[in-house]
Amino acid sequence: AQSVSQHNHHVILSEAASLELGCNYSYGGTVNLFWYVQYPGQHLQLLLKYFSGDPLVKGIKGFEAEFIKSKFSFNLRKPSVQWSDTAEYFCAGLSGGYNKLIFGAGTRLAVHP
Amino acid sequence: EPEVTQTPSHQVTQMGQEVILRCVPISNHLYFYWYRQILGQKVEFLVSFYNNEISEKSEIFDDQFSVERPDGSNFTLKIRSTKLEDSAMYFCASSKEGTQDFGPGTRLLVL
């Protein structure tokens, strides 16, 4: 079965804390993985993506993610979060070439000043 | 920077009524998608559209749903006879290759 799972549904951090959000995928073939962010009241925005090459991917706003094939993981990290990072974060995998994205359940992050 | 747009932003309808959700994808994109997110649940794929036909659809996308690209710029999702469980946020997305750009969504409430 093809699936993407996120185990942390709610995360609360203080500003300047480090962040790691887990994402695991379960499907074979070519692996294309994404992290999207949804700020309150806004639409889904792409943070970063992995298609191939360097497994450590750098995205916007200081986020990065590491693709670890042996662990089927693509965890999102940020060394020091800000209040403005409060949002919902979605891990997703591309399935079937240019077809559907399979989303994880999302992680709601709250950053307190 | 070009964006995917969607109208309306909110729609309230009575059960059994037809609704049409509209999307304008990014102009040079070739692949178009609809997703939905029921409140508190994950984003789910509904349908993908390429070369003027459906390329894949999920089991959610039954005979009550249809998609059209009527004029080369708009991409619409029609729900023929809405049910209470169709209440959700509906997202349109488009892509040129690989990365999908999402619209802001239409929040549909079926009463």
Coordinates of C-alpha atoms in Angstrom, one line a residue:
Chain A
A1 CA 0.0 0.0 0.0
Q2 CA 1.2 3.6 -0.7
S3 CA 1.0 5.8 2.4
V4 CA 2.6 8.7 4.1
S5 CA 2.4 9.0 7.9
Q6 CA 3.1 11.7 10.3
H7 CA 3.3 10.7 13.9
N8 CA 3.3 14.0 15.7
H9 CA -0.2 15.6 15.4
H10 CA 0.4 18.5 17.7
V11 CA 3.7 20.1 18.7
I12 CA 4.2 23.0 21.0
L13 CA 7.5 24.7 21.2
S14 CA 9.0 27.9 22.6
E15 CA 10.8 30.3 20.3
A16 CA 14.4 29.4 19.5
A17 CA 13.8 25.7 20.2
S18 CA 14.8 23.2 17.6
L19 CA 12.2 21.4 15.5
E20 CA 12.0 18.0 14.1
L21 CA 8.7 16.7 12.6
G22 CA 8.6 13.0 11.6
C23 CA 7.4 11.7 8.2
N24 CA 7.5 8.1 7.0
Y25 CA 6.5 6.8 3.7
S26 CA 5.5 3.4 2.5
Y27 CA 5.7 2.8 -1.2
G28 CA 8.0 1.5 -3.8
G29 CA 9.3 2.8 -7.1
T30 CA 10.6 6.4 -7.6
V31 CA 10.3 8.3 -4.3
N32 CA 9.4 12.0 -4.6
L33 CA 8.7 13.7 -1.3
F34 CA 7.5 17.1 -0.2
W35 CA 6.8 19.2 2.8
Y36 CA 4.0 21.8 2.5
V37 CA 3.1 24.4 5.1
Q38 CA -0.3 25.9 5.7
Y39 CA -0.3 29.1 7.7
P40 CA -3.6 30.0 9.5
G41 CA -6.1 31.1 6.9
Q42 CA -3.7 30.6 4.0
H43 CA -3.3 28.0 1.3
L44 CA -0.7 25.2 1.1
Q45 CA 2.8 26.4 0.3
L46 CA 5.7 24.3 -0.7
L47 CA 8.5 24.3 1.8
L48 CA 10.9 21.9 0.1
K49 CA 11.0 18.8 -2.0
Y50 CA 13.2 15.7 -2.7
F51 CA 13.3 14.1 -6.1
S52 CA 16.8 12.7 -6.2
G53 CA 20.4 13.5 -5.5
D54 CA 21.6 15.0 -2.2
P55 CA 19.4 13.5 0.6
L56 CA 19.7 16.6 2.6
V57 CA 17.3 19.1 1.1
K58 CA 17.2 22.8 2.0
G59 CA 14.0 24.7 1.7
I60 CA 12.6 28.1 2.3
K61 CA 12.5 29.9 5.7
G62 CA 15.5 27.9 7.1
F63 CA 13.8 24.5 6.9
E64 CA 15.6 21.4 5.8
A65 CA 14.7 17.7 5.5
E66 CA 16.7 14.6 5.2
F67 CA 15.7 11.6 3.1
I68 CA 16.8 8.4 4.7
K69 CA 16.0 5.5 2.5
S70 CA 16.9 2.8 5.0
K71 CA 14.4 4.3 7.5
F72 CA 11.7 5.3 4.9
S73 CA 11.8 8.7 6.5
F74 CA 11.8 12.3 5.4
N75 CA 11.9 14.3 8.6
L76 CA 11.6 18.1 8.6
R77 CA 14.0 20.1 10.7
K78 CA 14.6 23.7 11.7
P79 CA 17.4 24.6 14.2
S80 CA 15.6 27.6 15.8
V81 CA 11.8 28.2 15.4
Q82 CA 10.1 31.5 15.4
W83 CA 6.6 32.5 16.4
S84 CA 5.8 33.0 12.7
D85 CA 6.4 29.3 12.1
T86 CA 3.1 28.5 13.8
A87 CA 1.2 26.6 11.1
E88 CA 0.2 23.1 10.0
Y89 CA 2.9 21.1 8.2
F90 CA 2.1 18.3 5.7
C91 CA 4.4 15.7 4.4
A92 CA 3.4 14.3 1.0
G93 CA 4.6 11.8 -1.6
L94 CA 4.0 11.8 -5.3
S95 CA 2.4 8.7 -6.6
G96 CA 2.1 7.4 -10.1
G97 CA 4.4 9.8 -11.9
Y98 CA 2.7 13.1 -12.4
N99 CA -0.4 12.1 -10.6
K100 CA -1.7 12.3 -7.1
L101 CA 0.0 13.5 -4.0
I102 CA -0.5 11.3 -0.9
F103 CA -0.6 13.4 2.2
G104 CA 0.2 12.6 5.8
A105 CA -2.3 13.7 8.5
G106 CA -0.4 16.9 9.2
T107 CA 1.3 18.3 12.3
R108 CA 0.0 21.3 13.9
L109 CA 2.9 23.4 15.3
A110 CA 2.3 26.1 17.9
V111 CA 5.3 28.3 18.7
H112 CA 5.1 30.4 21.9
P113 CA 7.0 33.6 22.2
Chain B
E1 CA 4.8 35.1 -9.3
P2 CA 1.8 33.3 -10.9
E3 CA -0.7 31.6 -8.6
V4 CA -3.5 29.2 -8.7
T5 CA -6.8 31.0 -7.9
Q6 CA -10.1 29.6 -6.8
T7 CA -13.6 30.9 -6.5
P8 CA -15.7 31.2 -4.5
S9 CA -13.7 31.2 -1.3
H10 CA -16.8 30.0 0.7
Q11 CA -20.0 28.4 -0.5
V12 CA -23.0 27.3 1.5
T13 CA -25.5 25.1 -0.2
Q14 CA -28.5 22.9 0.6
M15 CA -28.2 19.1 0.5
G16 CA -29.2 17.9 -3.0
Q17 CA -28.2 21.1 -4.8
E18 CA -25.5 21.2 -7.4
V19 CA -22.3 23.2 -6.9
I20 CA -19.6 24.2 -9.2
L21 CA -16.2 25.1 -7.8
R22 CA -13.9 27.1 -10.1
C23 CA -10.2 27.2 -10.4
V24 CA -7.8 29.0 -12.7
P25 CA -4.5 27.1 -12.8
I26 CA -1.1 28.6 -13.6
S27 CA -1.2 29.3 -17.3
N28 CA 1.7 27.1 -18.6
H29 CA 0.8 24.1 -16.4
L30 CA -0.4 20.9 -17.9
Y31 CA -1.6 18.8 -15.0
F32 CA -4.6 19.7 -12.9
Y33 CA -5.9 18.3 -9.6
W34 CA -8.6 18.5 -7.1
Y35 CA -8.1 17.6 -3.4
R36 CA -10.3 17.9 -0.4
Q37 CA -9.8 18.2 3.3
I38 CA -12.7 17.4 5.6
L39 CA -12.3 19.3 8.9
G40 CA -9.8 17.6 11.1
Q41 CA -8.8 15.1 8.5
K42 CA -6.0 14.7 6.1
V43 CA -5.9 16.2 2.6
E44 CA -7.3 13.6 0.1
F45 CA -6.8 13.3 -3.6
L46 CA -9.9 13.4 -5.7
V47 CA -8.9 13.5 -9.3
S48 CA -6.2 14.4 -11.8
F49 CA -6.7 15.8 -15.3
Y50 CA -4.3 15.9 -18.2
N51 CA -4.7 16.4 -21.9
N52 CA -8.4 17.1 -21.5
E53 CA -9.2 13.9 -19.7
I54 CA -9.2 12.4 -16.3
S55 CA -5.9 10.6 -15.7
E56 CA -6.7 9.2 -12.3
K57 CA -9.5 9.4 -9.8
S58 CA -10.0 8.2 -6.3
E59 CA -12.8 6.1 -4.9
I60 CA -14.3 9.3 -3.4
F61 CA -14.8 10.7 -7.0
D62 CA -18.0 8.9 -7.8
D63 CA -20.7 9.7 -10.4
Q64 CA -21.8 12.7 -8.4
F65 CA -18.5 14.4 -9.2
S66 CA -17.3 15.7 -12.6
V67 CA -14.5 17.9 -13.8
E68 CA -14.2 20.1 -16.9
R69 CA -11.7 22.5 -18.5
P70 CA -14.3 24.4 -20.5
D71 CA -12.3 27.2 -22.0
G72 CA -8.6 26.5 -21.7
S73 CA -8.1 28.5 -18.5
N74 CA -10.8 27.5 -16.0
F75 CA -10.8 24.1 -14.3
T76 CA -14.1 23.2 -12.6
L77 CA -15.3 20.6 -10.1
K78 CA -19.0 19.9 -10.2
I79 CA -20.9 18.1 -7.5
R80 CA -24.3 17.2 -8.9
S81 CA -26.3 16.5 -5.7
T82 CA -24.4 17.5 -2.6
K83 CA -24.5 15.5 0.6
L84 CA -23.8 16.6 4.1
E85 CA -20.5 14.6 4.0
D86 CA -19.3 16.7 1.0
S87 CA -18.7 19.6 3.4
A88 CA -15.0 20.2 3.2
M89 CA -12.2 22.5 2.0
Y90 CA -11.6 21.8 -1.7
F91 CA -8.2 22.6 -3.1
C92 CA -7.3 22.9 -6.7
A93 CA -3.7 22.4 -7.8
S94 CA -1.7 22.5 -11.0
S95 CA 1.8 21.4 -12.1
K96 CA 4.1 21.6 -15.0
E97 CA 6.2 18.6 -13.9
G98 CA 6.3 17.2 -10.4
T99 CA 5.7 20.0 -8.0
Q100 CA 2.1 21.0 -7.5
D101 CA 1.0 24.6 -6.8
F102 CA -2.1 24.9 -4.7
G103 CA -4.9 27.4 -4.7
P104 CA -6.3 28.9 -1.5
G105 CA -9.3 26.5 -1.4
T106 CA -13.0 26.8 -1.4
R107 CA -14.8 26.0 1.9
L108 CA -18.0 24.2 1.1
L109 CA -20.7 23.8 3.7
V110 CA -23.7 21.6 2.9
L111 CA -26.7 22.1 5.1

